[in-house]
């Protein structure tokens, strides 16, 4: 009978140790979503020819421009009126795979210029809850084999 309290105490201790031994892994943190309205803050463009930087252009673009990414893979690219250029809203569709952002633009006319439908391939170089940087690279080669490249870094916040 003297052993019963000791056995009972040992059993409770073992039960507590087994029940509390290793906690399960916490659930993974949800990935940050691009869905939402992103206000355009600035733009940096780096121009190069044959790999040598020829010019860099920095511009504050906090003029009311924004990109809206909806949860149904549709969105808006909005530009406010600037000088004689009217405001415009372009309805887009998009997809995100890893750090790749493809934005599909319909054909549209802006201030007398007609732009063909196109898919632009961007890279998401940084995304936090409040900040987004996307990069677009355009490249062309002239008849002399000179490769001209423009790398656009667009910075957004929400």
mmCIF file of C-alpha atoms in Angstrom:
data_model
loop_
_atom_site.group_PDB
_atom_site.id
_atom_site.type_symbol
_atom_site.label_atom_id
_atom_site.label_comp_id
_atom_site.label_asym_id
_atom_site.label_seq_id
_atom_site.Cartn_x
_atom_site.Cartn_y
_atom_site.Cartn_z
ATOM 1 C CA UNK A 1 0.000 0.000 0.000
ATOM 2 C CA UNK A 2 2.923 2.316 0.671
ATOM 3 C CA UNK A 3 3.966 2.004 -2.963
ATOM 4 C CA UNK A 4 0.587 3.080 -4.384
ATOM 5 C CA UNK A 5 1.131 6.848 -3.821
ATOM 6 C CA UNK A 6 4.639 6.576 -5.293
ATOM 7 C CA UNK A 7 3.375 4.630 -8.329
ATOM 8 C CA UNK A 8 0.488 7.047 -8.758
ATOM 9 C CA UNK A 9 2.836 10.035 -8.521
ATOM 10 C CA UNK A 10 5.271 8.443 -11.006
ATOM 11 C CA UNK A 11 2.409 7.651 -13.422
ATOM 12 C CA UNK A 12 1.124 11.236 -13.321
ATOM 13 C CA UNK A 13 4.655 12.564 -13.854
ATOM 14 C CA UNK A 14 5.223 10.255 -16.848
ATOM 15 C CA UNK A 15 1.842 11.187 -18.293
ATOM 16 C CA UNK A 16 2.706 14.881 -18.017
ATOM 17 C CA UNK A 17 6.117 14.333 -19.613
ATOM 18 C CA UNK A 18 4.647 12.375 -22.544
ATOM 19 C CA UNK A 19 1.810 14.835 -23.064
ATOM 20 C CA UNK A 20 4.139 17.829 -22.919
ATOM 21 C CA UNK A 21 7.178 16.294 -24.567
ATOM 22 C CA UNK A 22 7.491 17.833 -28.014
ATOM 23 C CA UNK A 23 5.123 20.448 -29.278
ATOM 24 C CA UNK A 24 3.980 20.167 -32.850
ATOM 25 C CA UNK A 25 5.468 22.550 -35.385
ATOM 26 C CA UNK A 26 3.669 25.872 -35.625
ATOM 27 C CA UNK A 27 1.584 26.331 -38.757
ATOM 28 C CA UNK A 28 3.494 27.971 -41.611
ATOM 29 C CA UNK A 29 3.225 31.719 -41.855
ATOM 30 C CA UNK A 30 0.914 32.664 -44.695
ATOM 31 C CA UNK A 31 2.695 34.008 -47.732
ATOM 32 C CA UNK A 32 2.307 37.708 -48.321
ATOM 33 C CA UNK A 33 -0.213 38.270 -51.092
ATOM 34 C CA UNK A 34 0.087 40.743 -53.934
ATOM 35 C CA UNK A 35 -3.705 41.182 -53.791
ATOM 36 C CA UNK A 36 -4.663 44.756 -52.965
ATOM 37 C CA UNK A 37 -4.040 48.326 -54.027
ATOM 38 C CA UNK A 38 -0.376 49.304 -54.407
ATOM 39 C CA UNK A 39 0.398 53.033 -54.633
ATOM 40 C CA UNK A 40 3.264 53.902 -56.927
ATOM 41 C CA UNK A 41 6.071 55.670 -55.047
ATOM 42 C CA UNK A 42 9.087 55.809 -57.329
ATOM 43 C CA UNK A 43 10.785 54.464 -60.408
ATOM 44 C CA UNK A 44 14.442 53.781 -61.123
ATOM 45 C CA UNK A 45 15.550 52.964 -64.672
ATOM 46 C CA UNK A 46 19.052 51.762 -65.477
ATOM 47 C CA UNK A 47 20.098 51.877 -69.144
ATOM 48 C CA UNK A 48 23.037 49.877 -70.456
ATOM 49 C CA UNK A 49 24.683 48.988 -73.737
ATOM 50 C CA UNK A 50 26.590 45.729 -74.057
ATOM 51 C CA UNK A 51 26.576 45.400 -70.267
ATOM 52 C CA UNK A 52 27.961 48.876 -69.520
ATOM 53 C CA UNK A 53 25.663 51.288 -67.662
ATOM 54 C CA UNK A 54 25.051 54.366 -69.808
ATOM 55 C CA UNK A 55 22.435 56.209 -67.735
ATOM 56 C CA UNK A 56 20.364 55.977 -64.575
ATOM 57 C CA UNK A 57 17.070 57.765 -64.083
ATOM 58 C CA UNK A 58 15.298 58.144 -60.714
ATOM 59 C CA UNK A 59 11.816 59.584 -60.476
ATOM 60 C CA UNK A 60 9.321 60.110 -57.682
ATOM 61 C CA UNK A 61 5.985 58.914 -58.973
ATOM 62 C CA UNK A 62 3.786 59.552 -55.953
ATOM 63 C CA UNK A 63 1.263 61.319 -58.171
ATOM 64 C CA UNK A 64 -1.711 59.058 -57.484
ATOM 65 C CA UNK A 65 -0.724 56.247 -59.864
ATOM 66 C CA UNK A 66 -1.457 52.765 -58.579
ATOM 67 C CA UNK A 67 -1.810 49.117 -59.475
ATOM 68 C CA UNK A 68 -4.707 47.134 -58.086
ATOM 69 C CA UNK A 69 -4.410 43.340 -57.996
ATOM 70 C CA UNK A 70 -7.732 41.596 -57.308
ATOM 71 C CA UNK A 71 -8.113 38.080 -55.917
ATOM 72 C CA UNK A 72 -9.726 36.888 -59.184
ATOM 73 C CA UNK A 73 -6.506 37.635 -61.180
ATOM 74 C CA UNK A 74 -7.894 40.854 -62.648
ATOM 75 C CA UNK A 75 -6.549 44.279 -61.893
ATOM 76 C CA UNK A 76 -6.162 47.937 -62.757
ATOM 77 C CA UNK A 77 -3.202 50.003 -63.865
ATOM 78 C CA UNK A 78 -4.208 53.617 -63.120
ATOM 79 C CA UNK A 79 -2.451 56.837 -64.155
ATOM 80 C CA UNK A 80 -3.835 60.239 -63.081
ATOM 81 C CA UNK A 81 -3.901 63.291 -65.312
ATOM 82 C CA UNK A 82 -0.430 64.764 -65.658
ATOM 83 C CA UNK A 83 -0.229 68.052 -67.554
ATOM 84 C CA UNK A 84 -1.996 67.616 -70.875
ATOM 85 C CA UNK A 85 -2.023 63.810 -70.559
ATOM 86 C CA UNK A 86 -5.453 62.578 -69.397
ATOM 87 C CA UNK A 87 -5.960 60.074 -66.602
ATOM 88 C CA UNK A 88 -6.413 56.492 -67.730
ATOM 89 C CA UNK A 89 -7.491 53.209 -66.200
ATOM 90 C CA UNK A 90 -6.335 50.040 -67.910
ATOM 91 C CA UNK A 91 -8.070 46.774 -67.011
ATOM 92 C CA UNK A 92 -5.467 43.989 -66.806
ATOM 93 C CA UNK A 93 -5.237 40.334 -65.878
ATOM 94 C CA UNK A 94 -2.245 38.871 -64.093
ATOM 95 C CA UNK A 95 -0.685 35.722 -62.713
ATOM 96 C CA UNK A 96 1.976 35.155 -60.055
ATOM 97 C CA UNK A 97 4.216 32.092 -59.982
ATOM 98 C CA UNK A 98 6.953 32.267 -57.371
ATOM 99 C CA UNK A 99 8.701 35.591 -57.964
ATOM 100 C CA UNK A 100 7.355 35.944 -61.529
ATOM 101 C CA UNK A 101 4.509 38.372 -62.216
ATOM 102 C CA UNK A 102 2.920 38.312 -65.682
ATOM 103 C CA UNK A 103 0.630 41.240 -66.472
ATOM 104 C CA UNK A 104 -1.604 41.027 -69.537
ATOM 105 C CA UNK A 105 -2.535 44.366 -71.096
ATOM 106 C CA UNK A 106 -5.255 44.745 -73.734
ATOM 107 C CA UNK A 107 -4.719 46.961 -76.765
ATOM 108 C CA UNK A 108 -5.507 50.561 -75.767
ATOM 109 C CA UNK A 109 -5.157 54.133 -76.938
ATOM 110 C CA UNK A 110 -3.662 56.784 -74.693
ATOM 111 C CA UNK A 111 -3.375 60.432 -75.670
ATOM 112 C CA UNK A 112 -3.597 59.576 -79.367
ATOM 113 C CA UNK A 113 -1.073 56.721 -79.232
ATOM 114 C CA UNK A 114 -2.228 53.135 -79.816
ATOM 115 C CA UNK A 115 -0.564 50.379 -77.825
ATOM 116 C CA UNK A 116 -0.925 46.722 -78.876
ATOM 117 C CA UNK A 117 -2.049 44.003 -76.492
ATOM 118 C CA UNK A 118 0.912 42.471 -74.700
ATOM 119 C CA UNK A 119 2.004 40.368 -71.773
ATOM 120 C CA UNK A 120 4.704 41.940 -69.648
ATOM 121 C CA UNK A 121 6.956 39.605 -67.659
ATOM 122 C CA UNK A 122 8.035 41.149 -64.333
ATOM 123 C CA UNK A 123 10.067 39.877 -61.400
ATOM 124 C CA UNK A 124 8.954 40.510 -57.828
ATOM 125 C CA UNK A 125 12.274 41.415 -56.246
ATOM 126 C CA UNK A 126 10.853 42.426 -52.840
ATOM 127 C CA UNK A 127 7.436 42.166 -51.223
ATOM 128 C CA UNK A 128 6.475 42.832 -47.618
ATOM 129 C CA UNK A 129 3.076 43.551 -46.137
ATOM 130 C CA UNK A 130 3.512 47.253 -46.975
ATOM 131 C CA UNK A 131 6.129 47.462 -49.760
ATOM 132 C CA UNK A 132 6.567 46.013 -53.227
ATOM 133 C CA UNK A 133 9.369 46.249 -55.783
ATOM 134 C CA UNK A 134 8.829 44.819 -59.250
ATOM 135 C CA UNK A 135 11.398 44.782 -62.038
ATOM 136 C CA UNK A 136 10.841 44.830 -65.800
ATOM 137 C CA UNK A 137 13.696 44.354 -68.273
ATOM 138 C CA UNK A 138 13.462 45.342 -71.923
ATOM 139 C CA UNK A 139 16.203 44.599 -74.399
ATOM 140 C CA UNK A 140 16.935 45.211 -78.074
ATOM 141 C CA UNK A 141 19.834 44.608 -80.428
ATOM 142 C CA UNK A 142 20.584 47.011 -83.272
ATOM 143 C CA UNK A 143 21.964 46.159 -86.716
ATOM 144 C CA UNK A 144 25.542 46.515 -85.383
ATOM 145 C CA UNK A 145 24.972 43.984 -82.619
ATOM 146 C CA UNK A 146 24.807 46.600 -79.846
ATOM 147 C CA UNK A 147 22.523 45.334 -77.073
ATOM 148 C CA UNK A 148 20.578 48.092 -75.325
ATOM 149 C CA UNK A 149 18.824 47.138 -72.115
ATOM 150 C CA UNK A 150 16.522 49.085 -69.823
ATOM 151 C CA UNK A 151 15.900 47.747 -66.327
ATOM 152 C CA UNK A 152 12.916 49.361 -64.609
ATOM 153 C CA UNK A 153 12.561 49.111 -60.827
ATOM 154 C CA UNK A 154 9.069 50.158 -59.715
ATOM 155 C CA UNK A 155 8.490 50.784 -56.003
ATOM 156 C CA UNK A 156 5.014 50.647 -54.412
ATOM 157 C CA UNK A 157 3.503 50.901 -50.949
ATOM 158 C CA UNK A 158 0.113 50.273 -49.366
#
